CSV table of C-alpha atoms and ligand atoms in Angstrom, one decimal:
chain,number,residue,atom,x,y,z
Z,292,MET,CA,-17.4,-47.0,2.8
Z,293,ARG,CA,-18.1,-45.4,-0.8
Z,294,ARG,CA,-20.4,-42.7,0.7
Z,295,GLU,CA,-17.7,-41.9,3.3
Z,296,LEU,CA,-15.1,-41.7,0.6
Z,297,LEU,CA,-17.2,-39.5,-1.8
Z,298,ILE,CA,-17.6,-37.0,1.6
Z,299,VAL,CA,-14.3,-36.9,2.1
Z,300,LEU,CA,-13.5,-36.1,-1.5
Z,301,PHE,CA,-15.6,-33.6,-1.2
Z,302,LEU,CA,-14.7,-32.1,1.9
Z,303,LEU,CA,-11.0,-32.0,0.3
Z,304,LEU,CA,-12.3,-30.3,-2.6
Z,305,ILE,CA,-13.5,-27.9,-0.5
Z,306,THR,CA,-10.1,-27.0,1.3
Z,307,VAL,CA,-8.7,-27.0,-1.7
Z,308,GLY,CA,-11.6,-24.4,-3.2
Z,309,VAL,CA,-10.8,-22.3,-0.1
Z,310,ALA,CA,-7.8,-22.2,0.0
Z,311,SER,CA,-6.6,-20.9,-4.1
Z,312,ARG,CA,-9.0,-18.4,-3.3
Z,313,GLU,CA,-7.2,-17.1,-0.3
Z,314,ARG,CA,-4.4,-17.2,-2.4
Z,315,SER,CA,-5.4,-15.2,-4.7
Z,316,MET,CA,-7.0,-12.6,-2.0
Z,317,GLU,CA,-3.5,-12.8,-0.7
Z,318,TYR,CA,-1.9,-11.6,-4.3
Z,319,GLU,CA,-4.1,-9.1,-5.1
Z,320,HIS,CA,-3.1,-7.5,-2.0
Z,321,ALA,CA,0.3,-8.3,-1.6
Z,322,GLU,CA,2.9,-6.5,0.2
Z,323,PRO,CA,5.4,-5.0,-2.0
Z,324,GLY,CA,8.2,-7.0,-0.9
Z,325,GLU,CA,6.2,-10.2,-1.5
Z,326,PHE,CA,5.3,-8.8,-5.2
Z,327,MET,CA,8.8,-8.3,-6.2
Z,328,GLU,CA,9.7,-11.5,-4.1
Z,329,ARG,CA,7.5,-13.3,-6.7
Z,330,ASN,CA,7.3,-11.3,-9.9
Z,331,SER,CA,10.3,-9.3,-10.0
Z,332,GLN,CA,13.3,-10.6,-12.1
Z,333,SER,CA,16.3,-9.0,-10.4
Z,334,ALA,CA,16.1,-10.2,-6.3
Z,335,PRO,CA,15.6,-7.3,-3.9
Z,336,PRO,CA,18.9,-5.8,-3.0
Z,337,PHE,CA,18.0,-6.5,1.2
Z,338,PRO,CA,15.9,-9.5,0.9
Z,339,VAL,CA,15.5,-9.6,4.8
Z,340,ARG,CA,12.5,-11.6,6.0
Z,341,ALA,CA,10.4,-11.6,9.6
Z,342,GLU,CA,11.7,-15.2,10.4
Z,343,ASN,CA,15.2,-14.1,10.2
Z,344,ALA,CA,15.1,-10.6,11.7
Z,345,SER,CA,17.2,-11.8,15.0
Z,346,LYS,CA,20.1,-12.1,12.7
Z,347,PHE,CA,19.9,-8.6,12.2
Z,348,ALA,CA,18.9,-7.4,15.4
Z,349,SER,CA,22.6,-6.3,16.0
Z,350,ALA,CA,22.7,-5.1,12.2
Z,351,ALA,CA,19.5,-2.3,12.6
Z,352,GLY,CA,21.6,-1.0,15.8
Z,353,GLU,CA,21.1,2.6,15.9
Z,354,GLY,CA,19.9,5.0,13.5
Z,355,ASP,CA,22.0,7.1,11.1
Z,356,SER,CA,21.6,10.9,12.3
Z,357,ASN,CA,22.4,11.1,8.3
Z,358,CYS,CA,19.8,9.4,6.7
Z,359,PRO,CA,16.2,11.3,5.8
Z,360,PRO,CA,13.3,10.3,7.5
Z,361,PRO,CA,11.1,8.0,5.1
Z,362,THR,CA,7.9,9.1,3.6
Z,363,ILE,CA,4.9,7.1,4.5
Z,364,LEU,CA,2.5,6.3,1.4
Z,365,ILE,CA,-0.9,5.4,3.0
Z,366,HIS,CA,-2.7,2.9,0.4
Z,367,ASP,CA,-6.4,2.7,0.4
Z,368,VAL,CA,-7.8,5.8,2.0
Z,369,THR,CA,-11.3,5.1,1.1
Z,370,PRO,CA,-14.4,6.4,3.4
Z,371,TYR,CA,-14.9,2.3,3.6
Z,372,TYR,CA,-11.6,2.4,5.7
Z,373,SER,CA,-12.2,5.7,7.3
Z,374,ARG,CA,-11.9,4.3,10.9
Z,375,GLU,CA,-8.8,2.5,10.2
Z,376,LEU,CA,-7.3,5.6,8.4
Z,377,GLU,CA,-8.1,7.7,11.5
Z,378,ALA,CA,-5.7,5.3,13.8
Z,379,VAL,CA,-2.9,5.7,11.9
Z,380,VAL,CA,-3.2,9.3,11.7
Z,381,GLU,CA,-3.4,9.3,15.4
Z,382,VAL,CA,-0.1,7.6,15.1
Z,383,LEU,CA,1.1,9.6,12.5
Z,384,ASP,CA,0.4,12.8,14.3
Z,385,LYS,CA,2.2,11.8,17.3
Z,386,TYR,CA,5.3,11.6,15.5
Z,387,ASN,CA,4.8,15.2,13.3
Z,388,TYR,CA,4.8,12.9,10.4
Z,389,SER,CA,2.2,14.7,8.3
Z,390,SER,CA,4.4,16.5,6.1
Z,391,ARG,CA,6.2,13.3,5.1
Z,392,THR,CA,3.0,11.3,4.5
Z,393,VAL,CA,1.3,10.3,1.3
Z,394,LEU,CA,-2.4,9.3,1.0
Z,395,PHE,CA,-3.3,7.5,-1.9
Z,396,VAL,CA,-7.0,8.4,-2.5
Z,397,ILE,CA,-9.5,5.8,-4.1
Z,398,PRO,CA,-12.0,8.3,-5.9
Z,399,ARG,CA,-14.9,5.7,-5.7
Z,400,PHE,CA,-14.4,2.3,-4.2
Z,401,ASP,CA,-15.4,-0.4,-6.0
Z,402,PRO,CA,-18.6,-0.2,-7.2
Z,403,PRO,CA,-19.0,-3.9,-8.5
Z,404,TYR,CA,-19.5,-4.1,-4.6
Z,405,HIS,CA,-20.8,-1.3,-2.9
Z,406,GLY,CA,-22.6,0.7,-5.9
Z,407,ASP,CA,-21.9,4.4,-5.4
Z,408,ARG,CA,-21.8,3.9,-1.9
Z,409,TRP,CA,-18.4,5.1,-1.1
Z,410,ASP,CA,-18.0,7.7,-3.2
Z,411,LEU,CA,-16.0,10.3,-2.3
Z,412,ARG,CA,-19.0,12.9,-3.9
Z,413,ARG,CA,-21.4,11.0,-1.8
Z,414,ASN,CA,-19.0,11.3,1.3
Z,415,GLY,CA,-18.4,14.8,2.2
Z,416,ASP,CA,-17.4,14.3,6.0
Z,417,PHE,CA,-14.9,12.1,4.8
Z,418,VAL,CA,-13.7,14.6,2.0
Z,419,GLY,CA,-14.0,17.2,4.4
Z,420,TYR,CA,-11.5,15.2,7.2
Z,421,LEU,CA,-8.8,14.6,3.6
Z,422,HIS,CA,-8.8,18.4,3.5
Z,423,SER,CA,-7.8,19.1,6.5
Z,424,LEU,CA,-5.2,16.7,6.9
Z,425,GLU,CA,-4.2,18.4,3.5
Z,426,LYS,CA,-4.1,21.4,5.7
Z,427,GLU,CA,-2.0,19.2,8.3
Z,428,GLY,CA,0.5,18.8,6.0
Z,429,TYR,CA,-0.7,15.8,4.8
Z,430,ARG,CA,-1.0,15.2,0.7
Z,431,ILE,CA,-3.3,13.7,-1.6
Z,432,GLU,CA,-2.9,11.6,-4.1
Z,433,LEU,CA,-4.0,8.9,-6.7
Z,434,HIS,CA,-4.6,5.5,-6.6
Z,435,GLY,CA,-6.4,4.1,-9.1
Z,436,TYR,CA,-10.5,4.9,-9.8
Z,437,GLU,CA,-12.6,2.2,-9.0
Z,438,HIS,CA,-9.7,-0.3,-7.4
Z,439,THR,CA,-11.2,-3.2,-9.0
Z,440,TYR,CA,-9.3,-6.4,-9.7
Z,441,HIS,CA,-6.1,-5.2,-11.4
Z,442,GLU,CA,-7.9,-2.1,-12.7
Z,443,PHE,CA,-4.7,-0.2,-14.4
Z,444,ASN,CA,-3.5,-4.2,-16.0
Z,445,CYS,CA,-5.7,-2.8,-19.3
Z,446,SER,CA,-5.2,-1.3,-22.7
Z,447,TYR,CA,-4.6,2.7,-23.7
Z,448,GLU,CA,-8.0,3.0,-24.1
Z,449,VAL,CA,-9.4,2.1,-20.9
Z,450,ALA,CA,-6.8,3.5,-19.0
Z,451,MET,CA,-7.0,7.2,-20.4
Z,452,GLU,CA,-10.7,7.0,-19.4
Z,453,LYS,CA,-10.3,5.8,-16.3
Z,454,LEU,CA,-7.6,8.3,-15.3
Z,455,LYS,CA,-10.0,10.8,-16.9
Z,456,SER,CA,-12.8,10.2,-14.6
Z,457,ALA,CA,-10.8,9.9,-11.5
Z,458,THR,CA,-8.8,13.0,-12.2
Z,459,GLU,CA,-12.1,14.9,-12.6
Z,460,LEU,CA,-14.0,13.1,-9.6
Z,461,MET,CA,-11.3,14.3,-7.7
Z,462,GLY,CA,-11.1,17.7,-8.9
Z,463,LYS,CA,-14.8,17.8,-8.0
Z,464,VAL,CA,-14.5,17.3,-4.2
Z,465,GLY,CA,-11.4,20.1,-4.7
Z,466,PHE,CA,-8.5,17.5,-5.1
Z,467,GLU,CA,-6.6,18.9,-7.9
Z,468,ASN,CA,-2.5,19.2,-9.2
Z,469,MET,CA,-1.8,15.9,-8.0
Z,470,SER,CA,1.6,14.5,-9.1
Z,471,LEU,CA,1.7,10.5,-8.1
Z,472,PHE,CA,-0.2,7.6,-9.1
Z,473,LEU,CA,0.5,4.3,-7.0
Z,474,PRO,CA,-1.6,1.8,-9.1
Z,475,PRO,CA,-4.1,-1.2,-7.4
Z,476,ALA,CA,-2.2,-4.4,-6.7
Z,477,TRP,CA,0.6,-2.6,-8.1
Z,478,ALA,CA,-0.6,-4.0,-12.0
Z,479,LEU,CA,0.0,-1.9,-14.8
Z,480,SER,CA,0.8,-2.6,-18.7
Z,481,ASN,CA,3.0,-1.0,-21.1
Z,482,ASP,CA,-0.3,0.8,-22.2
Z,483,SER,CA,-1.4,2.2,-19.0
Z,484,ILE,CA,2.0,3.2,-17.8
Z,485,ARG,CA,2.1,5.2,-21.2
Z,486,ALA,CA,-1.7,6.9,-20.7
Z,487,ILE,CA,-0.6,7.5,-16.8
Z,488,GLY,CA,2.6,9.3,-18.1
Z,489,GLU,CA,0.4,11.3,-20.3
Z,490,PHE,CA,-1.6,12.9,-17.4
Z,491,ASN,CA,1.8,14.1,-15.9
Z,492,LEU,CA,1.6,11.2,-12.9
Z,493,THR,CA,4.7,9.4,-11.7
Z,494,ILE,CA,3.8,6.0,-11.0
Z,495,VAL,CA,4.7,4.4,-7.6
Z,496,LEU,CA,6.2,0.7,-7.5
Z,497,PRO,CA,7.8,-1.0,-5.1
Z,498,ASP,CA,11.2,-0.8,-6.4
Z,499,TYR,CA,11.2,1.9,-8.4
Z,500,PHE,CA,9.5,5.0,-9.4
Z,501,ILE,CA,8.6,6.1,-13.1
Z,502,PRO,CA,8.1,9.7,-13.9
Z,503,PRO,CA,5.8,10.7,-17.0
Z,504,ASN,CA,9.2,10.7,-19.1
Z,505,GLY,CA,9.1,7.0,-18.8
Z,506,SER,CA,12.5,6.6,-17.1
Z,507,LYS,CA,13.1,4.9,-13.6
Z,508,MET,CA,14.2,5.8,-10.1
Z,509,ARG,CA,15.0,3.7,-7.9
Z,510,VAL,CA,13.8,3.3,-4.7
Z,511,TRP,CA,13.0,1.2,-1.5
Z,512,ASN,CA,9.0,1.2,-1.0
Z,513,ARG,CA,8.0,-1.7,1.6
Z,514,GLU,CA,5.8,-2.4,4.1
Z,515,TYR,CA,6.3,-4.2,7.7
Z,516,THR,CA,2.6,-3.4,8.7
Z,517,TRP,CA,1.5,-6.8,6.8
Z,518,TYR,CA,-0.4,-9.0,9.2
Z,519,VAL,CA,1.7,-8.7,12.2
Z,520,GLY,CA,0.5,-11.2,14.6
Z,521,GLU,CA,0.8,-10.6,18.4
Z,522,GLY,CA,4.0,-10.3,20.4
Z,523,LYS,CA,5.3,-10.4,16.6
Z,524,ALA,CA,5.7,-6.2,17.0
Z,525,GLU,CA,9.8,-6.5,17.9
Z,526,GLU,CA,11.3,-8.7,15.3
Z,527,ARG,CA,8.9,-6.9,12.5
Z,528,PHE,CA,10.8,-3.4,14.0
Z,529,LEU,CA,13.9,-5.3,13.5
Z,530,VAL,CA,13.4,-5.6,10.1
Z,531,ALA,CA,12.2,-2.6,9.2
Z,532,ALA,CA,15.2,-0.6,10.8
Z,533,HIS,CA,17.5,-3.0,9.5
Z,534,ASP,CA,16.5,-2.3,5.7
Z,535,TYR,CA,16.1,1.3,6.5
Z,536,ASN,CA,19.6,1.6,7.3
Z,537,ALA,CA,20.8,-0.5,4.4
Z,538,THR,CA,18.9,1.8,1.5
Z,539,CYS,CA,20.3,4.3,3.9
Z,540,ARG,CA,24.1,3.1,3.0
Z,541,GLU,CA,23.0,2.5,-1.0
Z,542,GLY,CA,21.5,6.2,-1.0
Z,543,ILE,CA,18.0,4.7,-2.0
Z,544,PRO,CA,15.4,6.5,-0.7
Z,545,PHE,CA,13.0,4.5,2.2
Z,546,TYR,CA,9.2,4.1,1.6
Z,547,LEU,CA,7.2,3.0,3.9
Z,548,SER,CA,3.9,1.7,2.6
Z,549,ILE,CA,0.7,0.8,5.0
Z,550,HIS,CA,-3.0,-0.2,4.4
Z,551,PRO,CA,-4.6,1.0,7.4
Z,552,GLN,CA,-7.2,-2.1,7.1
Z,553,VAL,CA,-4.3,-4.2,7.6
Z,554,ILE,CA,-2.1,-2.3,10.3
Z,555,VAL,CA,-4.8,-2.5,12.8
Z,556,HIS,CA,-4.5,-6.0,12.9
Z,557,GLY,CA,-2.9,-7.5,15.8
Z,558,ASP,CA,0.5,-5.6,16.6
Z,559,GLY,CA,0.5,-3.8,13.3
Z,560,LEU,CA,-0.1,0.0,15.1
Z,561,LYS,CA,2.5,-1.3,17.3
Z,562,VAL,CA,5.4,-1.7,15.0
Z,563,LEU,CA,4.7,1.7,13.4
Z,564,GLU,CA,5.3,3.3,16.4
Z,565,LYS,CA,8.5,1.3,17.5
Z,566,PHE,CA,10.0,2.6,14.2
Z,567,LEU,CA,8.6,5.9,14.7
Z,568,ARG,CA,10.3,6.2,18.0
Z,569,TRP,CA,13.5,5.0,16.7
Z,570,LEU,CA,14.2,7.2,14.0
Z,571,LYS,CA,12.9,10.1,16.6
Z,572,LYS,CA,16.3,9.2,18.7
Z,573,GLU,CA,18.4,9.5,16.0
A,617,LIG,ZN1,-5.0,-0.9,-2.8
């Protein structure tokens, strides 16, 4: 009897351990909206959750033809996710979004796990692919250096060192003059914000951008394709359409964040297609 109790306790501990590990991983790659809800002191102006999407079906209505088209921000651009990126690019090309899409590149992805395997200098084919996308109009910008856990929540000195390594590496594979910086997992410190500014890069966050002069530019930057289940494309699309119309009315620029390795699951790509098709009809 006592032994059975011990086994039950042991299993319970394992379950709790796995659950908390999953939570921390989810946090690391939290979608922009979720991050803001958990971490921002001010609530987002249009907090629409997928569960409530049907309520906003009528609000989405027809797109407003006076609204500027959204800008699409692709996170985690690395040869490690090259096939997933190609799948997203296929959809974007179909709707002629190349000149409205920014590719946030990781210069060398996660060396603690992968060593030099995904260093751009060792992935000539992928670099060639990025150059061909750049010729098509896609913009190449910076997404950290190695994309390790909360990489830019660090001191000024460490941030300067990482930015120097990142921009030098990008320069070696032919990408110069970057102007945007998307911090991995949105993690920053006051010191790293200062360092990024000194590299003349504008920081991209869910609710605002921080230009090198340290001011704040209000934006709406959200992800609507975060693990979309099968059959859930319509309701997620409606949330995106609602937010797009609402931000347009407020005069806030709308940015659509996408993680290639996540959007390919379930109905993620369908949400993107629905949204782009809807925008085209305007
Ligand atoms: Zn990332």
